[in-house]
Coordinates of C-alpha atoms in Angstrom, one line a residue:
P1 CA 2.2 3.4 -16.9
G2 CA 5.6 3.8 -18.6
F3 CA 6.7 7.4 -19.0
P4 CA 7.2 7.4 -22.8
H5 CA 3.9 5.9 -24.0
G6 CA 1.5 5.6 -21.1
I7 CA 1.3 1.8 -21.4
I8 CA 1.1 -0.4 -18.3
D9 CA 3.5 -3.4 -18.3
N10 CA 2.2 -6.9 -17.8
I11 CA 3.1 -6.9 -14.0
P12 CA 1.5 -10.3 -13.2
A13 CA 3.7 -12.0 -15.8
L14 CA 6.9 -10.1 -14.9
A15 CA 6.4 -10.5 -11.1
G16 CA 5.5 -14.1 -11.5
F17 CA 8.6 -14.8 -13.5
C18 CA 10.7 -13.3 -10.6
A19 CA 8.7 -15.1 -7.9
D20 CA 9.4 -18.4 -9.5
R21 CA 13.1 -17.7 -9.2
D22 CA 13.0 -16.1 -5.7
I23 CA 13.9 -12.6 -7.1
P24 CA 12.4 -9.5 -5.5
F25 CA 10.2 -7.5 -8.0
H26 CA 9.8 -3.7 -7.7
V27 CA 7.0 -1.8 -9.3
D28 CA 8.0 1.7 -10.3
S29 CA 4.6 3.4 -10.0
C30 CA 6.0 6.9 -9.6
M31 CA 3.9 8.2 -12.4
G32 CA 0.7 6.2 -11.8
G33 CA 0.8 5.5 -8.1
F34 CA -1.9 8.2 -7.4
L35 CA -3.8 7.6 -10.6
L36 CA -4.1 3.9 -11.4
P37 CA -5.7 2.7 -8.1
W38 CA -8.5 5.2 -8.7
L39 CA -8.9 4.2 -12.3
K40 CA -9.2 0.7 -11.1
R41 CA -11.9 1.8 -8.6
L42 CA -13.7 3.6 -11.5
G43 CA -13.6 0.4 -13.7
R44 CA -11.5 2.2 -16.3
L45 CA -8.8 -0.5 -16.4
N46 CA -10.3 -3.6 -17.8
E47 CA -7.5 -5.8 -19.4
P48 CA -6.4 -8.4 -16.9
T49 CA -2.7 -7.9 -17.7
R50 CA -3.0 -4.2 -17.0
K51 CA -5.4 -3.7 -14.1
N52 CA -3.4 -5.7 -11.6
F53 CA -0.1 -4.0 -10.5
D54 CA -0.1 -3.9 -6.7
F55 CA 0.6 -6.2 -3.7
S56 CA -2.3 -8.4 -4.8
V57 CA 0.0 -9.7 -7.5
R58 CA 2.2 -12.6 -6.6
G59 CA 5.8 -11.7 -6.6
V60 CA 5.5 -7.9 -6.2
T61 CA 7.7 -7.0 -3.2
S62 CA 7.9 -3.2 -3.3
I63 CA 6.1 -0.3 -5.0
S64 CA 7.2 3.4 -5.3
A65 CA 4.9 6.4 -6.0
D66 CA 5.5 10.1 -6.3
V67 CA 3.1 12.3 -4.3
H68 CA 4.3 15.3 -6.3
K69 CA 2.7 13.9 -9.5
Y70 CA -0.9 12.9 -9.4
G71 CA -0.9 13.3 -5.6
C72 CA -0.8 17.0 -6.3
A73 CA 2.0 17.7 -3.7
N74 CA 5.1 19.9 -4.3
K75 CA 8.0 18.2 -5.9
G76 CA 10.3 16.2 -3.6
A77 CA 7.7 14.1 -1.9
S78 CA 7.8 10.4 -2.8
L79 CA 7.1 7.1 -1.0
I80 CA 8.1 3.5 -1.2
M81 CA 6.1 0.6 0.2
Y82 CA 7.2 -2.9 1.0
R83 CA 5.3 -6.2 1.1
S84 CA 6.6 -7.0 4.6
R85 CA 8.4 -5.4 7.6
E86 CA 11.2 -7.9 7.1
M87 CA 11.9 -6.5 3.6
R88 CA 11.5 -2.9 4.7
K89 CA 14.2 -3.1 7.3
N90 CA 16.7 -3.4 4.5
Q91 CA 15.8 0.1 3.5
F92 CA 17.4 1.6 6.6
Y93 CA 21.1 2.5 6.9
A94 CA 22.6 2.2 10.4
I95 CA 26.1 2.8 11.7
T96 CA 27.0 1.9 15.2
D97 CA 30.7 2.9 15.5
W98 CA 30.4 6.5 14.4
P99 CA 32.1 8.8 16.9
G100 CA 28.8 10.8 17.2
G101 CA 26.9 7.8 18.4
L102 CA 24.3 5.6 16.7
Y103 CA 23.3 7.0 13.3
C104 CA 20.3 5.6 11.4
S105 CA 18.6 7.0 8.3
P106 CA 15.8 5.6 6.1
S107 CA 17.2 7.2 2.9
V108 CA 20.5 8.2 1.2
S109 CA 19.8 11.9 1.7
G110 CA 19.7 11.7 5.5
S111 CA 18.2 14.8 7.1
R112 CA 15.3 16.4 5.2
S113 CA 12.9 19.3 5.7
G114 CA 9.6 18.1 7.2
A115 CA 7.7 20.8 5.3
L116 CA 7.5 18.7 2.1
L117 CA 6.1 15.7 4.0
A118 CA 3.6 17.9 5.8
Q119 CA 2.5 19.5 2.6
A120 CA 2.2 16.1 0.8
W121 CA 0.1 14.8 3.7
A122 CA -2.2 17.8 3.6
S123 CA -2.7 17.5 -0.1
V124 CA -3.8 13.9 0.1
V125 CA -6.1 14.5 3.1
I126 CA -7.7 17.6 1.6
L127 CA -8.5 15.9 -1.7
G128 CA -9.7 12.7 0.0
E129 CA -11.3 9.7 -1.7
E130 CA -14.0 11.6 -3.6
G131 CA -11.6 14.3 -4.7
F132 CA -9.2 11.8 -6.1
L133 CA -12.0 9.9 -7.9
E134 CA -13.3 13.1 -9.5
K135 CA -9.9 14.3 -10.6
T136 CA -9.1 10.8 -12.0
R137 CA -12.3 10.7 -13.9
K138 CA -11.6 14.1 -15.6
I139 CA -8.0 13.2 -16.4
Q140 CA -8.9 9.9 -17.9
D141 CA -11.8 11.4 -20.0
M142 CA -9.2 13.8 -21.4
H143 CA -6.7 11.0 -22.0
D144 CA -9.3 8.8 -23.8
R145 CA -10.4 11.7 -26.0
L146 CA -6.8 12.5 -27.0
A147 CA -6.2 8.8 -27.9
E148 CA -9.4 8.8 -30.0
E149 CA -9.0 12.1 -31.8
I150 CA -5.3 12.2 -32.6
P151 CA -5.5 9.4 -35.2
K152 CA -8.2 11.3 -37.0
I153 CA -5.6 13.9 -38.0
D154 CA -4.1 13.1 -41.4
G155 CA -0.6 11.7 -41.0
L156 CA -0.7 11.1 -37.2
E157 CA -1.0 7.7 -35.4
V158 CA -0.9 6.8 -31.7
V159 CA 2.0 4.7 -30.4
G160 CA 0.7 1.4 -29.0
K161 CA -2.5 1.3 -26.9
P162 CA -2.0 3.8 -24.1
D163 CA -3.7 3.0 -20.8
A164 CA -3.4 6.3 -18.8
Y165 CA -1.5 9.5 -18.1
C166 CA -0.2 10.3 -21.6
V167 CA -0.7 9.7 -25.3
A168 CA 2.3 9.3 -27.6
F169 CA 1.9 9.9 -31.3
T170 CA 4.1 9.8 -34.4
S171 CA 4.0 10.0 -38.2
K172 CA 5.2 8.0 -41.1
D173 CA 4.5 11.0 -43.5
F174 CA 6.5 13.9 -41.9
D175 CA 9.0 14.8 -39.3
I176 CA 7.2 14.6 -35.9
Y177 CA 9.8 16.9 -34.3
A178 CA 8.8 19.6 -36.8
V179 CA 5.3 19.2 -35.5
A180 CA 6.6 19.7 -31.9
E181 CA 8.2 23.0 -32.9
A182 CA 5.0 24.2 -34.6
L183 CA 3.0 23.2 -31.5
D184 CA 5.5 25.1 -29.3
S185 CA 4.8 28.3 -31.3
F186 CA 1.1 28.0 -30.3
G187 CA 1.9 27.3 -26.6
W188 CA 1.3 23.6 -26.8
H189 CA 4.3 22.0 -25.3
S190 CA 4.9 18.2 -25.9
T191 CA 7.7 15.9 -24.8
R192 CA 10.0 14.7 -27.6
L193 CA 10.8 11.0 -27.5
H194 CA 12.8 8.6 -29.6
K195 CA 12.9 4.8 -30.4
P196 CA 10.5 5.4 -32.1
K197 CA 10.6 9.2 -32.8
C198 CA 7.4 10.5 -31.4
L199 CA 5.8 13.1 -29.1
H200 CA 3.7 12.6 -26.1
M201 CA 1.1 14.8 -24.3
E202 CA 0.4 14.3 -20.6
T203 CA -3.1 14.7 -19.2
S204 CA -3.9 16.6 -16.0
D205 CA -6.6 18.7 -14.6
R206 CA -4.1 21.4 -13.5

C-alpha cells in the first residue's frame, strides 16, 4: 500500500499497460512486502484490483520489500526480487580493469556488515509462517477498527478506502494539524501529510 493513505494501487492495470509497451514494471512493496502476502492468505484482500500485486501479475518484473518494517528486522535490511535471472544480472556492477583486480558488487554501497542480514534472516525464521499469520491478523484487525471508528468522531473523515498498514484521516471543519498537536500532547504521534492535508496512523503489534 502507498505510504500516505494505505491504499494499494491497481497493479494489474499498471503492469499490463507497461507489458503492452515492453516496459519493465517495478512494484515498490517496501511497506507491504511482509504484510500483504499474509493478508492475501487470510482472505483479507478481496477486491480483484488490489489483491494481486506479485509475479502472478503479467508485466511485473521486479519487487522490493523491507525486512525492517513488517518483517520485524532491524533497519537496513531490504531485498529486491526479479522475475528472471536474466533481469537480475543487470543489478550487479562489475569492473574488470581496476588495478586491484576484478571488482563486482550487487549494490551501490559495496561492502556491508553481514550482521544485519543475519539478524533479518533470524527474525523471519523465528516468526515463521504461523507467526506472520498471527501478527498480520492482529495488525489488520486494528487497522479495520481504526478505519471504522474514526469517521464516527464528529468532523473527521477517512481519506479514500485504505487497504492495509495505515489509516489517513482529515477534516473539513477544523485544522487537522491542530489535531496532530493535541494528539502529540497525549503521546499519540501521527504522521502529518498534505495534498490533501491529513494525518495518518500506522498499525503494528509492536
